[in-house]
Coordinates of C-alpha atoms and ligand atoms in Angstrom, one line a residue:
X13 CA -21.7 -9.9 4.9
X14 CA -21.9 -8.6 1.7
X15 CA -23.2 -5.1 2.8
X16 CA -20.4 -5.1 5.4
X17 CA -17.5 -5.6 2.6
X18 CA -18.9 -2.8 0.6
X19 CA -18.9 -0.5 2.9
X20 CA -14.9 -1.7 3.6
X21 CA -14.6 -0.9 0.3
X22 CA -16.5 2.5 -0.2
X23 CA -13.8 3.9 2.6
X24 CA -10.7 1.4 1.5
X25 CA -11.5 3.2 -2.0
X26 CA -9.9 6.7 -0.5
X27 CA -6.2 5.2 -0.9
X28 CA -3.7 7.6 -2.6
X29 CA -2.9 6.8 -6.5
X30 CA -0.6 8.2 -8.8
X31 CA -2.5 11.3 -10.5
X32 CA -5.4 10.1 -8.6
X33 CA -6.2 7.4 -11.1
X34 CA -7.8 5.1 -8.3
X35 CA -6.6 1.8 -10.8
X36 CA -8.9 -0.6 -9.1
X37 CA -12.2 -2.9 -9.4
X38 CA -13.4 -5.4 -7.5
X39 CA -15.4 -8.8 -6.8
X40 CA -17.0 -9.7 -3.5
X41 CA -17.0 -13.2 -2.5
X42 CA -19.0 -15.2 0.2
X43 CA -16.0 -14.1 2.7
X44 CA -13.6 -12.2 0.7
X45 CA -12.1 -9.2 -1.6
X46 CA -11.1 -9.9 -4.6
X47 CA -9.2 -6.5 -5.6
X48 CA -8.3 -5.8 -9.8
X49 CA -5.9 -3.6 -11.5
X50 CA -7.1 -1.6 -14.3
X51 CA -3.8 -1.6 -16.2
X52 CA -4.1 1.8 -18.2
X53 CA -5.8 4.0 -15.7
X54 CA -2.0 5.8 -14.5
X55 CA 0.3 8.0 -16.1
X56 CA 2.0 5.8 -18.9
X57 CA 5.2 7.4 -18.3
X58 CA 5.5 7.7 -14.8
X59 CA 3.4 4.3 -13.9
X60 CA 6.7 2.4 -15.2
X61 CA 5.7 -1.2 -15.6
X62 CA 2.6 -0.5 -13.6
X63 CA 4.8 0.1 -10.4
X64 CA 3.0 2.9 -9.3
X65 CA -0.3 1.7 -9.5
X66 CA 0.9 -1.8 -7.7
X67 CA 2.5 0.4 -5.0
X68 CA -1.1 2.2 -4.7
X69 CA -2.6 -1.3 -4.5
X70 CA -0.7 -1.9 -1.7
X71 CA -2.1 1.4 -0.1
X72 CA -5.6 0.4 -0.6
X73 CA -5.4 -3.2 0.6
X74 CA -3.6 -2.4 4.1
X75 CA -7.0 0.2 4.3
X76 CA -8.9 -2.7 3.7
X77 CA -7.5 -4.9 6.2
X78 CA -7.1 -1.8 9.0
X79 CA -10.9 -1.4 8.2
X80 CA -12.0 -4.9 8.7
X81 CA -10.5 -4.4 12.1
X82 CA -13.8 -2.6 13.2
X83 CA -16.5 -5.4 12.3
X84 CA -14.1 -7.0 14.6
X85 CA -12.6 -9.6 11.4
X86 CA -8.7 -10.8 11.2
X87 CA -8.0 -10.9 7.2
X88 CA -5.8 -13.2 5.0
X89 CA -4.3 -11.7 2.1
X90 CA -2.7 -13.3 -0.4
X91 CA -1.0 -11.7 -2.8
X92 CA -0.9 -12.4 -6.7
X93 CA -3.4 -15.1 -6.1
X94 CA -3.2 -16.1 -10.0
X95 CA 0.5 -16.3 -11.5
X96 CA -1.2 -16.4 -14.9
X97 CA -3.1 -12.9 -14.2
X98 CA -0.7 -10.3 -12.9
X99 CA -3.9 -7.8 -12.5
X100 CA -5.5 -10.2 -9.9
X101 CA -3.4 -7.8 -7.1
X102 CA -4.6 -10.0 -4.0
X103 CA -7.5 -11.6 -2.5
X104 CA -8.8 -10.6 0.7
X105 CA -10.3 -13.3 2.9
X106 CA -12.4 -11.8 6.5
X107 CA -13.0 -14.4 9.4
X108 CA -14.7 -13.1 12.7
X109 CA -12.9 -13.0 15.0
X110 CA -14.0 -11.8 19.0
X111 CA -10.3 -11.1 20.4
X112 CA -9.9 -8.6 17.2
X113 CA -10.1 -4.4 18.5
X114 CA -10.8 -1.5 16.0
X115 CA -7.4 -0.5 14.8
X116 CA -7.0 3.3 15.9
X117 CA -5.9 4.0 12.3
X118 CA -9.8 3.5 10.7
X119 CA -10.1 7.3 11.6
X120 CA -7.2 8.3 9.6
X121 CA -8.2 6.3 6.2
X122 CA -10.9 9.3 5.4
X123 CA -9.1 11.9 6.6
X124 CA -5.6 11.3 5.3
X125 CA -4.7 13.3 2.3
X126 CA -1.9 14.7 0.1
X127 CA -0.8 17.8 1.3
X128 CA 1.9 19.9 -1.5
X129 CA 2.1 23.0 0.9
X130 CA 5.4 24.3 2.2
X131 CA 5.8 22.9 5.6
X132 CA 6.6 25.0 9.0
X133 CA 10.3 24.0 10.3
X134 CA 8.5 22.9 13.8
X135 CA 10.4 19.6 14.4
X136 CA 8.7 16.1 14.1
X137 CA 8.4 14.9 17.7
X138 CA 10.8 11.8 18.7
X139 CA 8.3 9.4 19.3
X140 CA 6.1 9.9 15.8
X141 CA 9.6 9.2 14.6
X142 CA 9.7 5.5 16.7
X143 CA 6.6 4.6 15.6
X144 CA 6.7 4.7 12.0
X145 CA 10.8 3.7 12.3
X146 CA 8.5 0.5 13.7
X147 CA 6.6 0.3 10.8
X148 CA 9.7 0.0 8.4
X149 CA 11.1 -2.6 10.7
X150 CA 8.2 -4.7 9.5
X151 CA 8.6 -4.3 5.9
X152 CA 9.6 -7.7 3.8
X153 CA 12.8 -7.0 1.6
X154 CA 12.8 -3.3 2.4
X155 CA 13.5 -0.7 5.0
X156 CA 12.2 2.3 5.6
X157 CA 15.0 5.7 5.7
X158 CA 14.7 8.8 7.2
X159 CA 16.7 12.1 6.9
X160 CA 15.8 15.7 9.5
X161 CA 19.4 17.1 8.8
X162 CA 18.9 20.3 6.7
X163 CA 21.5 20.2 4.4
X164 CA 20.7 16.6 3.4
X165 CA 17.0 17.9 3.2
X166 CA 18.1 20.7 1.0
X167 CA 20.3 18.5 -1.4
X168 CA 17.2 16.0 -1.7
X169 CA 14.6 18.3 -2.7
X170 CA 17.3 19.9 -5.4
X171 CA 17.4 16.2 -7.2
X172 CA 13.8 15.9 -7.1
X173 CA 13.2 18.7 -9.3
X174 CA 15.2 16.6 -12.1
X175 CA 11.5 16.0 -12.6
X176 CA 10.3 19.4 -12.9
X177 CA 12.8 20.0 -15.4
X178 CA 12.7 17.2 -17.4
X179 CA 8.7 17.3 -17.7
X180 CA 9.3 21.2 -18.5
X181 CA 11.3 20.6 -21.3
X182 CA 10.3 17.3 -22.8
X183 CA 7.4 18.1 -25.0
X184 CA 5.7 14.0 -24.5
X185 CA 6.4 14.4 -20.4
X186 CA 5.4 18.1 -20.6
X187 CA 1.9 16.8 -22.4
X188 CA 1.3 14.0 -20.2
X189 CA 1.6 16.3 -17.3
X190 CA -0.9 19.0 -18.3
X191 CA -3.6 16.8 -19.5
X192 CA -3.6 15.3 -16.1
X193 CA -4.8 18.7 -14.6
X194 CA -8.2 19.3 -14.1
X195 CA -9.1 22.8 -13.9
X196 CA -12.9 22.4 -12.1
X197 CA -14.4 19.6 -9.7
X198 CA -17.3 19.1 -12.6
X199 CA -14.3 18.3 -14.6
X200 CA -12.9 16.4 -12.1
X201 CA -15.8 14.7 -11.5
X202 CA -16.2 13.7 -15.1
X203 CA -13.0 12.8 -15.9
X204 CA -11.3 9.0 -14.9
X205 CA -8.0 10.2 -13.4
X206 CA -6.6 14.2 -13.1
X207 CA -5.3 16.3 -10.5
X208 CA -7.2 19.4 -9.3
X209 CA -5.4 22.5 -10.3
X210 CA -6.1 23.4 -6.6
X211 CA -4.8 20.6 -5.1
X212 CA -1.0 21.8 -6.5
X213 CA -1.3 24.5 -4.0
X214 CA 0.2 26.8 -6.6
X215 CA 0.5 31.0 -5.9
X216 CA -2.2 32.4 -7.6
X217 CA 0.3 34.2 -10.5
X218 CA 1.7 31.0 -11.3
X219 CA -1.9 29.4 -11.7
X220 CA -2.7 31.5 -14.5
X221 CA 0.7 30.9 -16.1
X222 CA -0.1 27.1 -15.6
X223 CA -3.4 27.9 -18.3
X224 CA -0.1 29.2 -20.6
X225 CA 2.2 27.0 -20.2
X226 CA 0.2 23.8 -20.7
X227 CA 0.6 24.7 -24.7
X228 CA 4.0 23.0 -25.5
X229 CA 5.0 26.0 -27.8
X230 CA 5.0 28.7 -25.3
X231 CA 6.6 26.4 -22.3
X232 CA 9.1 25.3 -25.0
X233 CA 10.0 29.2 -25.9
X234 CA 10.0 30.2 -22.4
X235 CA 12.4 27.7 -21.0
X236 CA 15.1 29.4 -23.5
X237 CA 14.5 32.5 -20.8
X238 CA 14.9 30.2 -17.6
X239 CA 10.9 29.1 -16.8
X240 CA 11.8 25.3 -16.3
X241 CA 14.9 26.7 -13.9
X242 CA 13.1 28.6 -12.0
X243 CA 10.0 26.2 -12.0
X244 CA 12.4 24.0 -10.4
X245 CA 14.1 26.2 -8.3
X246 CA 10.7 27.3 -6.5
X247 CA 9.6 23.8 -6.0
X248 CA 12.9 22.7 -4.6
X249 CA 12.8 25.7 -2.0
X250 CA 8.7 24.3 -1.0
X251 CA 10.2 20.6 -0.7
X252 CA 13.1 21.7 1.2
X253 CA 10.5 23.4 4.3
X254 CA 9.9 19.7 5.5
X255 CA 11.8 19.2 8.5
X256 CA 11.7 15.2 8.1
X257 CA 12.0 13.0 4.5
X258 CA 11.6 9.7 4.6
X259 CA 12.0 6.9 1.8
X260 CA 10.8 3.0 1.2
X261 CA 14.0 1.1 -0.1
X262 CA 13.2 -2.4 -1.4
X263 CA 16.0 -5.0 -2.8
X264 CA 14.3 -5.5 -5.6
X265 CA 11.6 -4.4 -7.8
X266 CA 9.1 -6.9 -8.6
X267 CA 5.4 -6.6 -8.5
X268 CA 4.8 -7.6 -5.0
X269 CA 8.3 -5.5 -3.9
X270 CA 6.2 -2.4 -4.8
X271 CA 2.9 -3.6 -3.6
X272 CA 4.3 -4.6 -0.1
X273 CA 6.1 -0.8 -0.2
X274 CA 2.5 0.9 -0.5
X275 CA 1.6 -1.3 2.0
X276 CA 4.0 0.0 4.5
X277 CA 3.5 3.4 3.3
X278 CA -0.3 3.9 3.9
X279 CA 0.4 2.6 7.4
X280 CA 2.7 5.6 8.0
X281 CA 0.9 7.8 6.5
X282 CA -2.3 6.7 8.4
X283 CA 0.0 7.3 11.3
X284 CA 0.9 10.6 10.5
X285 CA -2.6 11.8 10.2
X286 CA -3.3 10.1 13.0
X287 CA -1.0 12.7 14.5
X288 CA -1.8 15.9 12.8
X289 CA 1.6 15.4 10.7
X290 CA 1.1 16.6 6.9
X291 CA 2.6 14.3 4.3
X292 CA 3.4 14.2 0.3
X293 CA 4.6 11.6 -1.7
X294 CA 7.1 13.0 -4.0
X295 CA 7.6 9.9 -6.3
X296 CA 8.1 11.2 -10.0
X297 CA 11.7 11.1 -10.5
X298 CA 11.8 7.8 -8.9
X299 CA 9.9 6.3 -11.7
X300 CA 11.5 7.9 -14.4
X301 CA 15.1 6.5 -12.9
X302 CA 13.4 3.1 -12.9
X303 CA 12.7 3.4 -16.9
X304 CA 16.2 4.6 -17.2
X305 CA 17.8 2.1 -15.2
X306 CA 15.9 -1.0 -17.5
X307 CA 17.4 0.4 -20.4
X308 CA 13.7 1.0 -21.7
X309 CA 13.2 3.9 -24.7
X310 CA 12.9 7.2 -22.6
X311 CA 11.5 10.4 -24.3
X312 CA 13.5 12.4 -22.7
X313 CA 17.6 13.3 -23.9
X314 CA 20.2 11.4 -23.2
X315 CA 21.5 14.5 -21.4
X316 CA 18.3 14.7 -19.1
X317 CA 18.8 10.8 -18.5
X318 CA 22.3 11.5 -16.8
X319 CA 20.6 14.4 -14.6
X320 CA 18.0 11.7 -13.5
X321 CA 20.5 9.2 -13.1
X322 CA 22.6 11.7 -10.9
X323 CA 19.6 12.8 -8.7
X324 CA 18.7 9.4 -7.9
X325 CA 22.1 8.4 -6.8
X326 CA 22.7 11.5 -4.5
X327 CA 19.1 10.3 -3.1
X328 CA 20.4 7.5 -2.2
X329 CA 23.8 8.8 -0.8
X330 CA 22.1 11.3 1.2
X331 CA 19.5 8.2 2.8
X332 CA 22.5 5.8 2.9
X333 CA 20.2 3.4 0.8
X334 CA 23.0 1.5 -0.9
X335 CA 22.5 0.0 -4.2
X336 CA 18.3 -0.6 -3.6
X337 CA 15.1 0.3 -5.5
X338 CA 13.7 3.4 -4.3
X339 CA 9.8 3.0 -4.3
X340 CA 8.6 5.9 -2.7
X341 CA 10.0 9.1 -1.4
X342 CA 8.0 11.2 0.7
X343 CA 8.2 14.8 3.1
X344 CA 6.4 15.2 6.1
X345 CA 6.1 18.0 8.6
X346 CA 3.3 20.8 9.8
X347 CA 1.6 22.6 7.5
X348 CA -1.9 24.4 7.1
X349 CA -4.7 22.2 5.9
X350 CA -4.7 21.5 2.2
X351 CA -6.7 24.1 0.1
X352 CA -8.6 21.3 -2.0
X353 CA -8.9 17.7 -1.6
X354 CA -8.5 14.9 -4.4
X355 CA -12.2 13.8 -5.5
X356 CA -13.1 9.9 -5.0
X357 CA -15.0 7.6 -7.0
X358 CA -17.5 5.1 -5.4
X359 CA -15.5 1.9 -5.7
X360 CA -16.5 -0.6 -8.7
X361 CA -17.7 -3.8 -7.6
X362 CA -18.3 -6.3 -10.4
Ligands
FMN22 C1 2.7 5.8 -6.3 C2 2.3 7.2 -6.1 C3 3.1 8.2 -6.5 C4 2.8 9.5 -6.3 N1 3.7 10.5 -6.7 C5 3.4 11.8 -6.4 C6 4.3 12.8 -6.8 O1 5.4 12.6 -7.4 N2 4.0 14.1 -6.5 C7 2.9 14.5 -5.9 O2 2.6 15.7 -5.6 N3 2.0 13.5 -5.5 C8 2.2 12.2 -5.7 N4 1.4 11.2 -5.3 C9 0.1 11.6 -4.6 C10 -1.1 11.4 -5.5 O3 -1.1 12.4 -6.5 C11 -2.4 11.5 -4.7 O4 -2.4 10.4 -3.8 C12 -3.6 11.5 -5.5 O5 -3.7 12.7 -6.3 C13 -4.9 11.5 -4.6 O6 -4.9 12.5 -3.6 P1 -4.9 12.2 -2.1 O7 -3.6 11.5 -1.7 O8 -5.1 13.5 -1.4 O9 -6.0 11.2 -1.8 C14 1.7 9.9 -5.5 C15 0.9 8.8 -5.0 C16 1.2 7.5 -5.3 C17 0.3 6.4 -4.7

């Protein structure tokens, strides 16, 4: 049995993370998963009150239970097992079970990945759209929005690069950002969290001016000629290719609101591999509203915290969200296979 779980785990382990931090250890019992939360592992701004890393939680337990699927076991998972341990995320219990099938999705967990490239304007076939429309429908205390209409598309992708701007020009988000990229996969490989400079999918010219730009002094003296404008600018005209956008609304935002939202999320994104359909969380400016929105110190201006705060309300105008936390926001479409792929670590089994 024990050989069985850990080799769950080993492919359960290839769940998205903010900056690929993979925040998670774990203890195997005589029939379940106990999965951990290592609480510093994300991005301290971004990760606002460990949301993030929950919401990737979320991810990694629904591989877990799609997985178990093909040693033919049904799973009980109970979340926040402990109320006095917040970092016990859930415990995983397997019973064998002969009526159980392989879930189709196993095949996806390896293979799915984030892909930042511009997207082809091929439209998302009808019935991909059903199926993960029937995946939101199952989500507790949240629903899952869509948008294809171009202009909404267009107007989205030009609040989401609030973020750009504000991590351009706020020399502690501008830090935090640049130490997270790693520059080779020995690096990579050596480091706990980081995203590949490849993995950015960045033209080659502005790759180099990436190695410039990470020193505050030189970013900071070239926004006063545009750089963080046009940073944006070019990122909102990549996010805008998508043909479909799609966000998780929850009511609220408690811990198991976001972990419940990466549950739901890895399932349509399992499903979109499944179907050859590129996707990319784009989840940054999300987080920074949250921080805003709980009245918690920002080190940002007060004048980037009313961009923020306008973004995420066109957001939600343009998904018809109404007055609900937005845990994720993602873009999906067609798009040639990802130039690099996010290293994992063997999970950590205590
Ligand atoms: C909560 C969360 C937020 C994320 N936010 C972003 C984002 O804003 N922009 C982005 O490019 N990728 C984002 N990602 C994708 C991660 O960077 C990615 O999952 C990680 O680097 C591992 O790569 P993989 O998805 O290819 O396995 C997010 C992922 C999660 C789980």
């Amino acid at each position: 049995m024990k050989k069985i779980l850990e080799e769950i785990l080993d492919k359960a382990a290839y769940a998205p993370s903010g900056d690929n931090s993979q925040p998670w250890w774990f203890t195997i019992g005589e029939n379940n998963i106990d999965v951990h939360l290592v609480p510093g592992r994300d991005n301290p701004i971004l990760n606002f009150r460990l949301s993030g890393s929950y919401f990737a939680h979320g991810a990694l337990i629904r591989n877990i239970e799609i997985l178990a699927s093909a040693h033919q076991f049904r799973t009980e998972t109970t979340l926040l097992p402990d109320p006095e341990d917040s970092n016990f995320v859930a415990r995983i219990h397997f019973y064998k079970d002969a009526t159980i099938r392989k879930d189709p999705l196993t095949l996806a967990i390896t293979d799915r990945c984030t892909n930042r490239k511009p997207y082809a304007s091929k439209p998302i076939p009808g019935d991909f759209i059903t199926e993960i429309r029937n995946i939101g429908e199952r989500i507790q205390s949240g629903k899952l929005l869509l948008i294809e209409d171009k202009a909404k598309i267009v107007s989205v992708a030009n609040s989401l690069v609030v973020m750009e701007r504000t991590a351009l020009e706020t020399k502690a988000v501008h830090q935090l950002f640049f130490d997270t990229i790693v520059w080779t996969k020995e690096e990579e490989a050596a480091k706990e969290k980081g995203l590949h400079i490849k993995t950015l999918e960045l033209p080659t010219p502005i790759q180099g001016l990436f190695r410039i730009i990470r020193h505050w002094n030189i970013a900071n003296a070239l926004n006063h000629i545009g750089l963080s404008r046009l940073a944006a600018k070019g990122n909102a005209k990549a996010y805008a290719t998508a043909p479909l956008m799609g966000v998780i609304a929850m009511q609220g935002s408690s811990t198991e609101d976001y972990i419940r939202a990466g549950m739901a999320f890895q399932e349509i994104w399992l499903t979109a591999t499944a179907r050859g359909v590129a996707l990319h969380p784009v989840a940054g400016l999300l987080y920074l509203t949250q921080r805003i929105l709980s009245n918690e110190e920002c080190p940002w201006s007060e004048k980037h915290s009313l961009r923020i705060i306008d973004a995420y309300k066109n957001i939600q105008t343009n998904f018809e969200t109404g007055n609900t936390t937005l845990a994720m926001l993602f873009r999906a479409g067609y798009a040639e296979e990802p130039t690099a792929r996010a290293g994992k670590r063997p999970p950590v089994i205590k």
